[in-house]
Amino acid sequence: MTGDLDAADVERELDRLGAILGRPLSVVALTGSTSDDAKAAAAAGAPHGSTFIADAQTAGRGRGGHIWYSPEGESLYLSIVLRPRVDAQAVAPIALVVGVAVAIAIERRLGASLPVQVGIKWPNDLIVSGKKLGGVLVEGRLRGAEVASIVAGIGVNVRTESFPADIAHRATSLRAIGCADLRRAALAASIIDEIGRAIPLFELRGLEPFLGELSRRDALRDQRVDVGGVIGSGEGIDAAGHLLLRGDDGELHRVTSGEAFTVLRA
Ligand code: BTN
């Protein structure tokens, strides 16, 4: 285990913040995927807030079955079991809620000396200066009309200086953008704390309290997007968490997160 990712440090920081999630906490040197660990624990009854962190993953995955680059000692790989008290049909926007919480937590780590906005490229990318700093992968298990459990998997590139060739042009890290404090334990606790503040609000009022933040951080606003052959410009995110796309035909399209889309170069 590298020095900046120690379970005791994460717990101390969770206590300092008064975080309501993050326990029980598991921090390991190596695993397949923290999200697989969290899913197995959730299926075995792990409580809301159970958290799994690893220094490295051998089978880290992103959305759409992509591999998530997960070398040791460099980045944060964290998954939380959530059991939100919302109906299954209302739970999908939780991915955006987690994204906003992670963006706020990262900005806090960046500090006021570095006035960088962490954008959200719908539905799950955390973007700084046009490059991907991290991502959120939300997977759920439903039981009829109820949510049995959600696993929110979060990856943030922290120290990485050279990425694999296929992602090098579009990936960045906290170090690359000039962040001075690269302690992963503190970053993890900050993310867990922020998610803990966001979930009760989501349970009460859905996505509505987060729409302002989403709009401010919307990396697809006015970007050219192709969704299954419909081409247009991003026009925000609606209260159900859909991407709004103003088609070149003048019509407003609502895109759900399951649909494949491509961001076109201007
Ligand atoms: C994405 O942008 O496609 C989402 C990436 C999510 C990666 C994290 S790292 C921790 C957790 N474990 C995984 O295998 N994936 C998520």
XYZ file of N, CA and C and ligand atoms in Angstrom:
814
model
N 0.860 -1.208 0.000
C 0.000 0.000 0.000
C 0.886 1.245 0.000
N 0.589 2.193 -0.810
C 1.388 3.424 -0.793
C 0.898 4.321 0.328
N 1.794 5.190 0.772
C 1.572 5.956 1.994
C 0.329 6.825 2.047
N -0.148 7.262 0.903
C -1.263 8.230 0.952
C -2.626 7.554 0.858
N -2.671 6.221 0.936
C -3.974 5.550 0.832
C -4.067 4.507 1.938
N -4.343 5.009 3.104
C -4.346 4.156 4.282
C -5.738 4.231 4.899
N -6.277 3.057 5.300
C -7.649 3.038 5.825
C -7.794 3.961 7.038
N -6.782 3.968 7.901
C -6.883 4.814 9.111
C -6.951 6.288 8.734
N -6.202 6.671 7.707
C -6.233 8.077 7.268
C -7.601 8.441 6.694
N -8.171 7.511 5.903
C -9.502 7.781 5.334
C -10.502 7.933 6.478
N -10.428 7.038 7.452
C -11.397 7.068 8.567
C -11.246 8.329 9.404
N -10.010 8.724 9.636
C -9.771 9.956 10.409
C -10.394 11.154 9.676
N -10.196 11.173 8.399
C -10.720 12.295 7.600
C -12.252 12.240 7.529
N -12.803 11.028 7.456
C -14.278 10.896 7.475
C -14.834 11.435 8.794
N -14.154 11.119 9.891
C -14.591 11.617 11.206
C -14.511 13.133 11.252
N -13.403 13.672 10.762
C -13.209 15.134 10.797
C -14.329 15.842 10.038
N -14.733 15.223 8.916
C -15.777 15.845 8.083
C -17.181 15.568 8.623
N -17.281 14.606 9.528
C -18.612 14.206 10.011
C -19.390 13.473 8.924
N -18.671 12.695 8.120
C -19.316 11.993 6.991
C -20.288 10.928 7.485
N -21.414 10.810 6.781
C -22.414 9.820 7.202
C -22.269 8.503 6.430
N -21.468 8.494 5.376
C -21.209 7.255 4.638
C -19.738 6.858 4.838
N -19.373 5.725 4.266
C -17.960 5.337 4.301
C -17.639 4.225 5.291
N -18.671 3.661 5.892
C -18.441 2.581 6.845
C -19.470 1.486 6.654
N -19.062 0.230 6.711
C -17.694 -0.234 6.883
C -16.825 0.140 5.683
N -15.534 0.266 5.955
C -14.585 0.698 4.925
C -13.570 -0.415 4.678
N -13.366 -0.719 3.397
C -12.331 -1.685 3.038
C -11.330 -0.997 2.114
N -10.063 -1.022 2.491
C -9.009 -0.469 1.625
C -8.006 -1.588 1.384
N -7.837 -1.963 0.118
C -6.919 -3.074 -0.186
C -5.889 -2.631 -1.212
N -4.792 -3.385 -1.272
C -3.730 -3.051 -2.218
C -4.166 -3.371 -3.653
N -4.846 -4.490 -3.834
C -5.170 -4.932 -5.185
C -6.491 -5.681 -5.202
N -7.310 -5.400 -6.220
C -8.524 -6.172 -6.415
C -8.828 -6.228 -7.906
N -9.850 -7.026 -8.272
C -10.277 -7.024 -9.666
C -10.912 -5.672 -9.966
N -12.035 -5.416 -9.301
C -12.761 -4.157 -9.477
C -13.447 -3.839 -8.151
N -13.269 -2.633 -7.659
C -13.934 -2.266 -6.398
C -15.451 -2.331 -6.560
N -15.936 -2.101 -7.792
C -17.385 -2.172 -7.992
C -17.880 -3.615 -7.917
N -17.070 -4.561 -8.382
C -17.459 -5.974 -8.231
C -17.461 -6.360 -6.755
N -16.475 -5.858 -6.014
C -16.425 -6.144 -4.573
C -17.672 -5.569 -3.888
N -18.018 -4.330 -4.261
C -19.181 -3.678 -3.636
C -20.468 -4.399 -4.020
N -20.554 -4.866 -5.276
C -21.774 -5.573 -5.712
C -21.933 -6.889 -4.951
N -20.820 -7.609 -4.789
C -20.888 -8.878 -4.053
C -21.297 -8.613 -2.611
N -20.730 -7.559 -2.016
C -21.068 -7.225 -0.625
C -22.531 -6.809 -0.522
N -23.002 -6.032 -1.498
C -24.400 -5.576 -1.475
C -25.338 -6.779 -1.556
N -25.001 -7.734 -2.426
C -25.849 -8.927 -2.564
C -25.873 -9.728 -1.271
N -24.793 -9.615 -0.487
C -24.725 -10.339 0.791
C -25.267 -9.502 1.947
N -25.832 -8.316 1.626
C -26.510 -7.526 2.664
C -25.730 -6.355 3.218
N -24.613 -5.968 2.584
C -23.816 -4.839 3.105
C -24.686 -3.587 3.221
N -24.507 -2.808 4.287
C -25.375 -1.649 4.496
C -25.040 -0.456 3.591
N -26.017 0.428 3.500
C -25.872 1.734 2.855
C -24.575 2.385 3.348
N -23.733 2.802 2.417
C -22.508 3.509 2.796
C -21.264 2.646 2.822
N -21.416 1.316 2.721
C -20.227 0.443 2.707
C -19.326 0.860 1.557
N -18.033 0.962 1.829
C -17.127 1.546 0.829
C -15.922 0.647 0.573
N -15.565 0.554 -0.687
C -14.462 -0.310 -1.130
C -13.474 0.537 -1.930
N -12.223 0.533 -1.480
C -11.181 1.318 -2.146
C -10.015 0.378 -2.421
N -9.372 0.572 -3.563
C -8.182 -0.235 -3.860
C -7.078 0.670 -4.394
N -5.856 0.239 -4.142
C -4.707 0.976 -4.671
C -4.519 0.682 -6.158
N -4.980 -0.517 -6.582
C -4.886 -0.892 -7.998
C -6.002 -1.885 -8.322
N -6.422 -1.916 -9.585
C -7.438 -2.877 -10.029
C -6.899 -3.646 -11.233
N -7.221 -4.938 -11.277
C -6.799 -5.713 -12.440
C -7.895 -5.778 -13.500
N -9.138 -5.460 -13.103
C -10.257 -5.529 -14.055
C -11.162 -4.310 -13.879
N -10.524 -3.137 -13.722
C -11.293 -1.900 -13.593
C -12.099 -1.672 -14.868
N -13.359 -1.275 -14.704
C -14.177 -1.080 -15.912
C -14.936 0.237 -15.844
N -15.179 0.754 -17.045
C -15.942 1.981 -17.170
C -17.260 1.696 -17.860
N -17.941 2.752 -18.248
C -19.223 2.607 -18.923
C -19.020 1.905 -20.247
N -20.052 1.186 -20.693
C -20.011 0.549 -22.004
C -18.965 -0.559 -22.081
N -18.593 -1.117 -20.918
C -17.644 -2.234 -20.922
C -16.204 -1.833 -21.199
N -15.923 -0.515 -21.184
C -14.541 -0.085 -21.422
C -13.652 -0.450 -20.237
N -12.380 -0.659 -20.531
C -11.402 -0.903 -19.464
C -11.117 0.427 -18.774
N -11.024 0.397 -17.434
C -10.634 1.615 -16.702
C -9.188 1.448 -16.269
N -8.329 2.286 -16.789
C -6.890 2.232 -16.522
C -6.665 2.386 -15.011
N -6.112 1.353 -14.374
C -6.087 1.311 -12.902
C -4.742 0.897 -12.320
N -3.656 1.592 -12.690
C -2.345 1.196 -12.153
C -2.217 1.517 -10.669
N -1.277 0.852 -10.004
C -1.121 1.062 -8.560
C -0.486 2.412 -8.240
N -0.878 2.925 -7.086
C -0.205 4.121 -6.553
C -0.544 5.419 -7.242
N -1.381 5.379 -8.275
C -1.565 6.594 -9.074
C -2.887 7.284 -8.871
N -3.957 6.500 -8.720
C -5.270 7.125 -8.812
C -6.213 6.609 -7.740
N -7.434 7.108 -7.773
C -8.411 6.690 -6.774
C -9.448 5.787 -7.432
N -9.644 4.618 -6.857
C -10.665 3.660 -7.326
C -11.536 3.359 -6.119
N -12.771 3.786 -6.178
C -13.621 3.744 -4.983
C -15.040 3.369 -5.381
N -15.663 2.474 -4.640
C -17.065 2.121 -4.919
C -17.852 2.124 -3.612
N -19.060 2.667 -3.691
C -19.905 2.752 -2.492
C -21.226 2.022 -2.755
N -21.641 1.266 -1.749
C -22.974 0.649 -1.785
C -23.976 1.688 -1.289
N -25.006 1.936 -2.086
C -26.056 2.880 -1.684
C -27.391 2.151 -1.690
N -28.197 2.480 -0.720
C -29.558 1.924 -0.684
C -30.527 3.092 -0.545
N -30.644 3.877 -1.611
C -31.476 5.082 -1.529
C -32.952 4.722 -1.398
N -33.653 5.516 -0.584
C -35.083 5.249 -0.407
C -35.875 5.978 -1.486
N -35.769 5.468 -2.700
C -36.538 6.006 -3.829
C -37.078 4.825 -4.631
N -38.149 5.078 -5.384
C -38.701 4.024 -6.228
C -37.736 3.712 -7.372
N -37.803 2.465 -7.832
C -36.920 2.051 -8.925
C -37.061 2.974 -10.142
N -38.306 3.398 -10.435
C -38.473 4.213 -11.654
C -37.916 5.629 -11.494
N -37.533 6.025 -10.281
C -37.021 7.379 -10.056
C -35.523 7.404 -9.770
N -34.864 6.238 -9.852
C -33.489 6.177 -9.341
C -32.419 6.551 -10.373
N -32.743 6.473 -11.658
C -31.695 6.641 -12.688
C -30.861 7.920 -12.535
N -31.469 9.075 -12.209
C -30.645 10.296 -12.128
C -29.621 10.290 -11.002
N -29.613 9.260 -10.176
C -28.636 9.208 -9.078
C -27.201 9.258 -9.619
N -27.006 8.784 -10.858
C -25.664 8.831 -11.448
C -25.199 10.284 -11.592
N -26.126 11.164 -11.973
C -25.773 12.574 -12.115
C -25.545 13.221 -10.751
N -26.327 12.790 -9.765
C -26.175 13.319 -8.401
C -24.778 12.966 -7.862
N -24.378 11.721 -8.097
C -23.036 11.300 -7.660
C -21.973 12.100 -8.427
N -22.198 12.303 -9.710
C -21.243 13.077 -10.520
C -21.056 14.490 -9.971
N -22.157 15.141 -9.624
C -22.073 16.498 -9.063
C -21.309 16.465 -7.741
N -21.616 15.480 -6.896
C -20.949 15.380 -5.589
C -19.438 15.192 -5.767
N -19.052 14.357 -6.710
C -17.619 14.112 -6.928
C -16.950 15.375 -7.480
N -17.633 16.060 -8.388
C -17.070 17.295 -8.956
C -16.830 18.331 -7.845
N -17.798 18.477 -6.950
C -17.655 19.450 -5.854
C -16.497 19.043 -4.938
N -16.426 17.746 -4.636
C -15.357 17.265 -3.746
C -13.980 17.500 -4.375
N -13.859 17.262 -5.667
C -12.565 17.469 -6.329
C -12.201 18.951 -6.300
N -13.169 19.804 -6.558
C -12.881 21.247 -6.542
C -12.382 21.676 -5.170
N -12.946 21.061 -4.156
C -12.491 21.382 -2.801
C -11.024 21.000 -2.633
N -10.634 19.869 -3.205
C -9.232 19.448 -3.106
C -8.324 20.381 -3.906
N -8.845 20.877 -5.028
C -8.028 21.754 -5.866
C -7.707 23.038 -5.121
N -8.643 23.487 -4.301
C -8.413 24.687 -3.510
C -8.628 25.946 -4.318
N -8.759 27.042 -3.575
C -9.086 28.326 -4.197
C -7.952 28.834 -5.075
N -6.722 28.333 -4.810
C -5.576 28.810 -5.592
C -5.667 28.351 -7.049
N -6.508 27.365 -7.303
C -6.596 26.815 -8.656
C -8.046 26.903 -9.134
N -8.416 28.009 -9.714
C -9.826 28.209 -10.047
C -10.253 27.431 -11.295
N -10.264 26.113 -11.154
C -10.635 25.267 -12.288
C -12.018 24.694 -12.028
N -12.864 24.753 -13.015
C -14.186 24.145 -12.856
C -14.133 22.687 -13.317
N -14.694 21.802 -12.493
C -14.819 20.406 -12.913
C -16.168 20.276 -13.621
N -16.097 20.015 -14.906
C -17.318 19.895 -15.695
C -17.840 18.474 -15.675
N -19.113 18.340 -16.048
C -19.704 17.007 -16.176
C -20.138 16.828 -17.618
N -19.510 15.867 -18.262
C -19.952 15.546 -19.618
C -20.963 14.429 -19.477
N -22.240 14.809 -19.692
C -23.327 13.858 -19.503
C -23.022 12.543 -20.213
N -23.277 11.377 -19.627
C -23.866 11.247 -18.294
C -22.873 11.038 -17.162
N -21.579 10.774 -17.456
C -20.757 10.282 -16.339
C -19.307 10.723 -16.328
N -18.907 11.616 -17.235
C -17.489 11.980 -17.281
C -17.225 13.242 -16.468
N -16.114 13.249 -15.750
C -15.673 14.453 -15.041
C -14.570 15.076 -15.889
N -14.799 16.324 -16.274
C -13.969 16.947 -17.297
C -13.288 18.196 -16.743
N -11.982 18.330 -17.030
C -11.295 19.584 -16.724
C -10.535 20.004 -17.979
N -10.746 21.233 -18.375
C -10.091 21.791 -19.571
C -10.221 20.854 -20.777
N -11.405 20.302 -20.938
C -11.685 19.475 -22.109
C -11.173 18.049 -22.013
N -10.516 17.693 -20.905
C -9.991 16.327 -20.785
C -10.631 15.596 -19.624
N -10.620 14.266 -19.709
C -11.305 13.463 -18.702
C -10.419 13.253 -17.471
N -10.906 13.745 -16.343
C -10.197 13.616 -15.071
C -10.689 12.388 -14.313
N -11.917 11.984 -14.590
C -12.475 10.844 -13.876
C -13.818 10.461 -14.445
N -14.418 9.450 -13.819
C -15.721 8.999 -14.306
C -16.486 8.292 -13.200
N -17.790 8.174 -13.431
C -18.688 7.549 -12.466
C -19.426 6.418 -13.183
N -19.452 5.266 -12.553
C -20.173 4.122 -13.117
C -21.194 3.670 -12.083
N -22.471 3.844 -12.391
C -23.508 3.475 -11.428
C -24.223 2.226 -11.915
N -24.265 1.221 -11.055
C -24.925 -0.045 -11.396
C -25.940 -0.361 -10.305
N -27.120 -0.813 -10.715
C -28.168 -1.035 -9.729
C -28.760 -2.415 -9.771
N -29.315 -2.803 -8.646
C -30.040 -4.070 -8.544
C -31.437 -3.717 -8.063
N -32.431 -4.051 -8.863
C -33.806 -3.704 -8.503
C -34.511 -4.937 -7.954
N -35.515 -4.679 -7.096
C -36.356 -5.773 -6.593
C -37.784 -5.327 -6.840
N -38.334 -5.708 -7.997
C -39.655 -5.219 -8.382
C -39.623 -3.710 -8.543
N -40.507 -3.006 -7.839
C -40.563 -1.549 -7.945
C -39.595 -0.868 -6.987
N -38.808 -1.677 -6.267
C -37.887 -1.101 -5.272
C -36.437 -1.210 -5.725
N -35.615 -0.324 -5.169
C -34.178 -0.400 -5.412
C -33.584 -1.284 -4.323
N -33.001 -2.401 -4.717
C -32.346 -3.253 -3.718
C -31.026 -2.613 -3.312
N -30.210 -2.287 -4.297
C -28.936 -1.605 -3.997
C -28.403 -0.952 -5.262
N -27.599 0.065 -5.024
C -26.890 0.750 -6.102
C -25.415 0.672 -5.745
N -24.577 0.467 -6.745
C -23.145 0.608 -6.495
C -22.640 1.765 -7.357
N -22.109 2.782 -6.672
C -21.524 3.928 -7.382
C -20.021 3.723 -7.401
N -19.459 3.513 -8.580
C -18.011 3.328 -8.749
C -17.407 4.608 -9.292
N -16.351 5.056 -8.643
C -15.761 6.348 -8.996
C -14.274 6.169 -9.250
N -13.827 6.670 -10.365
C -12.398 6.658 -10.670
C -11.933 8.084 -10.893
N -10.859 8.478 -10.211
C -10.290 9.820 -10.420
C -8.796 9.650 -10.679
N -8.328 10.234 -11.768
C -6.899 10.178 -12.086
C -6.172 11.191 -11.198
N -5.250 10.705 -10.395
C -4.625 11.596 -9.408
C -3.188 11.967 -9.808
N -2.299 10.959 -9.877
C -0.877 11.283 -10.110
C -0.405 10.983 -11.518
N -1.260 10.401 -12.322
C -0.817 9.869 -13.614
C -0.177 10.954 -14.475
N 1.005 10.638 -14.983
C 1.685 11.586 -15.870
C 1.674 11.100 -17.301
N 1.717 9.756 -17.473
C 1.598 9.288 -18.854
C 0.539 8.186 -18.926
N -0.463 8.437 -19.755
C -1.574 7.502 -19.948
C -1.259 6.599 -21.145
N -1.944 5.456 -21.244
C -1.777 4.621 -22.443
C -2.089 5.438 -23.703
N -1.457 5.071 -24.790
C -1.541 5.873 -26.022
C -2.978 6.135 -26.474
N -3.866 5.148 -26.302
C -5.222 5.324 -26.841
C -6.051 6.360 -26.075
N -5.659 6.677 -24.833
C -6.441 7.680 -24.095
C -5.628 8.940 -23.761
N -4.339 8.918 -24.107
C -3.440 10.011 -23.692
C -3.946 11.389 -24.127
N -4.555 11.467 -25.302
C -4.969 12.782 -25.823
C -6.217 13.320 -25.131
N -6.946 12.443 -24.418
C -8.202 12.920 -23.826
C -8.294 12.706 -22.325
N -7.182 12.309 -21.685
C -7.211 12.078 -20.239
C -6.289 13.053 -19.525
N -6.660 13.391 -18.294
C -5.789 14.237 -17.487
C -5.832 13.754 -16.046
N -5.015 14.351 -15.201
C -4.968 13.955 -13.791
C -4.868 15.201 -12.921
N -5.114 15.025 -11.628
C -4.991 16.157 -10.710
C -3.577 16.734 -10.778
N -2.585 15.854 -10.856
C -1.209 16.365 -10.939
C -1.028 17.192 -12.215
N -1.535 16.673 -13.324
C -1.334 17.366 -14.610
C -1.976 18.748 -14.619
N -3.050 18.928 -13.851
C -3.693 20.255 -13.873
C -3.163 21.149 -12.749
N -2.153 20.675 -12.023
C -1.462 21.552 -11.075
C -1.960 21.492 -9.646
N -2.711 20.441 -9.307
C -3.221 20.318 -7.948
C -2.052 19.988 -7.002
N -1.933 20.743 -5.915
C -0.793 20.569 -5.013
C -0.996 19.400 -4.054
N -2.216 19.189 -3.613
C -2.488 18.169 -2.598
C -3.005 16.899 -3.278
N -2.159 15.893 -3.347
C -2.523 14.671 -4.083
C -2.800 13.494 -3.147
N -3.096 13.775 -1.890
C -3.343 12.692 -0.924
C -4.677 12.019 -1.232
N -4.591 10.738 -1.596
C -5.822 10.050 -2.019
C -6.777 9.772 -0.863
N -6.237 9.571 0.341
C -7.120 9.317 1.488
C -8.035 10.518 1.724
N -7.469 11.696 1.652
C -8.262 12.915 1.871
C -9.264 13.117 0.742
N -8.846 12.817 -0.473
C -9.766 12.950 -1.618
C -10.923 11.963 -1.482
N -10.599 10.722 -1.105
C -11.643 9.704 -0.944
C -12.664 10.141 0.095
N -12.167 10.619 1.245
C -13.086 11.020 2.319
C -13.960 12.188 1.872
N -13.372 13.103 1.161
C -14.120 14.266 0.681
C -15.244 13.836 -0.281
N -14.931 12.892 -1.151
C -15.936 12.377 -2.104
C -17.054 11.646 -1.349
N -16.660 10.794 -0.407
C -17.660 10.025 0.363
C -18.569 10.987 1.128
N -17.960 11.996 1.731
C -18.730 12.977 2.509
C -19.729 13.715 1.618
N -19.258 14.127 0.461
C -20.128 14.910 -0.440
C -21.286 14.044 -0.960
N -21.010 12.772 -1.250
C -22.094 11.878 -1.684
C -23.090 11.702 -0.534
N -22.566 11.618 0.682
C -23.433 11.485 1.856
C -24.344 12.680 2.053
N -23.904 13.853 1.651
C -24.762 15.042 1.750
C -25.801 15.064 0.631
N -25.405 14.529 -0.532
C -26.277 14.626 -1.712
C -27.440 13.622 -1.678
N -27.194 12.417 -1.184
C -28.219 11.369 -1.294
C -29.529 11.710 -0.555
N -29.463 12.215 0.689
C -30.730 12.551 1.358
C -31.542 13.597 0.598
N -30.825 14.530 -0.018
C -31.497 15.563 -0.810
C -32.168 14.944 -2.036
N -31.466 14.009 -2.657
C -32.024 13.292 -3.812
C -33.246 12.477 -3.396
N -33.174 11.860 -2.235
C -34.315 11.055 -1.765
C -35.553 11.931 -1.565
N -35.328 13.130 -1.077
C -36.459 14.034 -0.796
C -37.006 14.717 -2.037
N -36.072 15.185 -2.891
C -36.506 16.092 -3.965
C -36.027 15.710 -5.354
N -35.471 14.520 -5.491
C -35.042 14.083 -6.820
C -33.895 14.919 -7.350
N -33.853 15.095 -8.645
C -32.722 15.782 -9.288
C -32.823 17.305 -9.184
N -34.009 17.776 -8.860
C -34.265 19.235 -8.917
C -33.208 20.079 -8.195
N -32.790 19.738 -6.940
C -31.798 20.584 -6.261
C -30.420 20.590 -6.941
N -30.201 19.677 -7.878
C -28.890 19.551 -8.510
C -28.847 20.147 -9.915
N -29.998 20.595 -10.397
C -30.056 21.054 -11.788
C -29.182 22.285 -12.033
N -29.101 23.176 -11.041
C -28.266 24.372 -11.181
C -26.801 23.990 -11.350
N -26.326 23.091 -10.497
C -24.930 22.628 -10.584
C -24.678 21.921 -11.908
N -25.650 21.115 -12.323
C -25.479 20.381 -13.587
C -25.398 21.343 -14.753
N -26.205 22.371 -14.699
C -26.213 23.340 -15.794
C -24.890 24.114 -15.831
N -24.409 24.508 -14.650
C -23.153 25.253 -14.546
C -21.965 24.411 -15.038
N -22.078 23.088 -14.858
C -20.952 22.198 -15.174
C -21.121 21.467 -16.504
N -22.187 21.760 -17.216
C -22.577 20.979 -18.391
C -21.562 21.120 -19.541
N -20.711 20.093 -19.717
C -19.663 20.155 -20.737
C -20.212 19.921 -22.142
N -21.472 19.509 -22.266
C -22.038 19.286 -23.603
C -22.885 20.473 -24.081
N -23.037 21.471 -23.229
C -23.825 22.648 -23.626
C -23.243 23.234 -24.913
N -24.076 23.354 -25.918
C -23.692 23.921 -27.229
C -22.676 23.074 -27.999
N -22.394 21.874 -27.498
C -21.490 20.983 -28.246
C -22.302 20.226 -29.292
N -21.649 19.896 -30.399
C -22.311 19.145 -31.467
C -22.310 17.661 -31.110
N -23.491 17.071 -31.129
C -23.628 15.684 -30.693
C -24.430 14.899 -31.727
N -24.057 13.640 -31.902
C -24.780 12.734 -32.800
C -25.353 11.592 -31.964
N -26.671 11.512 -31.908
C -27.311 10.410 -31.181
C -28.068 9.563 -32.188
N -27.491 8.423 -32.493
C -28.130 7.500 -33.431
C -28.541 8.182 -34.734
N -27.705 9.060 -35.238
C -27.996 9.714 -36.515
C -28.704 11.055 -36.368
N -29.249 11.352 -35.188
C -29.839 12.678 -34.953
C -28.702 13.601 -34.513
N -28.473 14.650 -35.313
C -27.348 15.537 -35.015
C -27.885 16.881 -34.535
N -27.257 17.413 -33.504
C -27.695 18.696 -32.975
C -26.736 19.201 -31.920
N -27.232 20.147 -31.095
C -26.387 20.757 -30.072
C -26.975 20.496 -28.697
N -26.089 20.281 -27.713
C -26.527 20.071 -26.335
C -27.252 21.298 -25.813
N -28.405 21.071 -25.194
C -29.185 22.206 -24.696
C -29.580 21.974 -23.223
N -28.699 21.306 -22.492
C -28.932 21.147 -21.057
C -29.404 19.749 -20.693
N -29.816 19.633 -19.425
C -30.252 18.353 -18.850
C -31.597 18.604 -18.190
N -32.569 17.725 -18.420
C -33.895 17.985 -17.853
C -34.037 17.369 -16.454
N -35.181 17.601 -15.834
C -35.378 17.196 -14.433
C -35.387 15.682 -14.256
N -35.519 14.934 -15.373
C -35.460 13.476 -15.285
C -34.048 12.963 -15.554
N -33.112 13.882 -15.824
C -31.733 13.482 -16.071
C -31.425 13.171 -17.518
N -32.366 13.484 -18.426
C -32.100 13.260 -19.846
C -31.264 14.403 -20.420
N -30.445 14.067 -21.400
C -29.732 15.109 -22.135
C -30.704 15.724 -23.138
N -30.740 17.037 -23.180
C -31.585 17.707 -24.175
C -30.726 18.034 -25.386
N -31.219 17.646 -26.531
C -30.463 17.853 -27.766
C -31.343 18.622 -28.742
N -30.900 19.810 -29.127
C -31.642 20.574 -30.137
C -31.169 20.106 -31.503
N -31.994 19.305 -32.148
C -31.619 18.749 -33.444
C -31.500 19.844 -34.501
N -30.723 19.570 -35.521
C -30.591 20.534 -36.609
C -31.925 20.729 -37.320
N -32.859 19.787 -37.079
C -34.207 19.924 -37.622
C -35.068 20.866 -36.757
N -34.465 21.427 -35.687
C -35.192 22.370 -34.827
C -35.929 21.695 -33.682
N -36.039 20.372 -33.725
C -36.772 19.666 -32.667
C -35.913 19.413 -31.435
N -36.573 19.403 -30.259
C -35.860 19.096 -29.031
C -35.967 17.596 -28.750
N -34.816 16.924 -28.643
C -34.795 15.478 -28.383
C -34.341 15.232 -26.948
N -34.942 14.231 -26.314
C -34.510 13.833 -24.966
C -33.737 12.530 -25.091
N -32.497 12.554 -24.646
C -31.637 11.380 -24.799
C -31.504 10.682 -23.451
N -31.727 9.379 -23.425
C -31.562 8.638 -22.165
C -30.140 8.079 -22.097
N -29.687 7.789 -20.882
C -28.270 7.442 -20.717
C -27.910 6.109 -21.360
N -28.892 5.301 -21.723
C -28.583 4.038 -22.384
C -28.226 4.218 -23.855
N -28.547 5.380 -24.430
C -28.338 5.568 -25.869
C -26.882 5.928 -26.171
N -26.377 5.357 -27.251
C -25.006 5.662 -27.647
C -24.982 7.020 -28.338
N -24.013 7.824 -28.014
C -23.902 9.098 -28.716
C -22.432 9.464 -28.898
N -22.190 10.326 -29.871
C -20.835 10.751 -30.172
C -20.777 12.266 -30.136
N -19.742 12.778 -29.517
C -19.539 14.228 -29.544
C -18.736 14.531 -30.806
N -19.286 15.408 -31.628
C -18.639 15.720 -32.896
C -17.687 16.892 -32.704
N -16.642 16.904 -33.439
C -15.735 18.065 -33.405
C -16.413 19.200 -34.161
N -16.236 20.424 -33.645
C -16.885 21.591 -34.276
C -16.337 21.780 -35.695
C -16.458 5.806 -16.817
O -16.080 6.960 -16.990
O -16.689 5.048 -17.790
C -16.673 5.299 -15.414
C -15.381 4.844 -14.811
C -15.550 4.269 -13.424
C -14.266 3.651 -12.905
C -14.379 3.247 -11.469
S -12.822 2.915 -10.718
C -13.643 2.307 -9.308
C -14.801 1.470 -9.810
N -14.350 0.140 -10.140
C -14.471 -0.125 -11.432
O -14.157 -1.216 -11.961
N -14.983 0.924 -12.069
C -15.233 2.024 -11.170
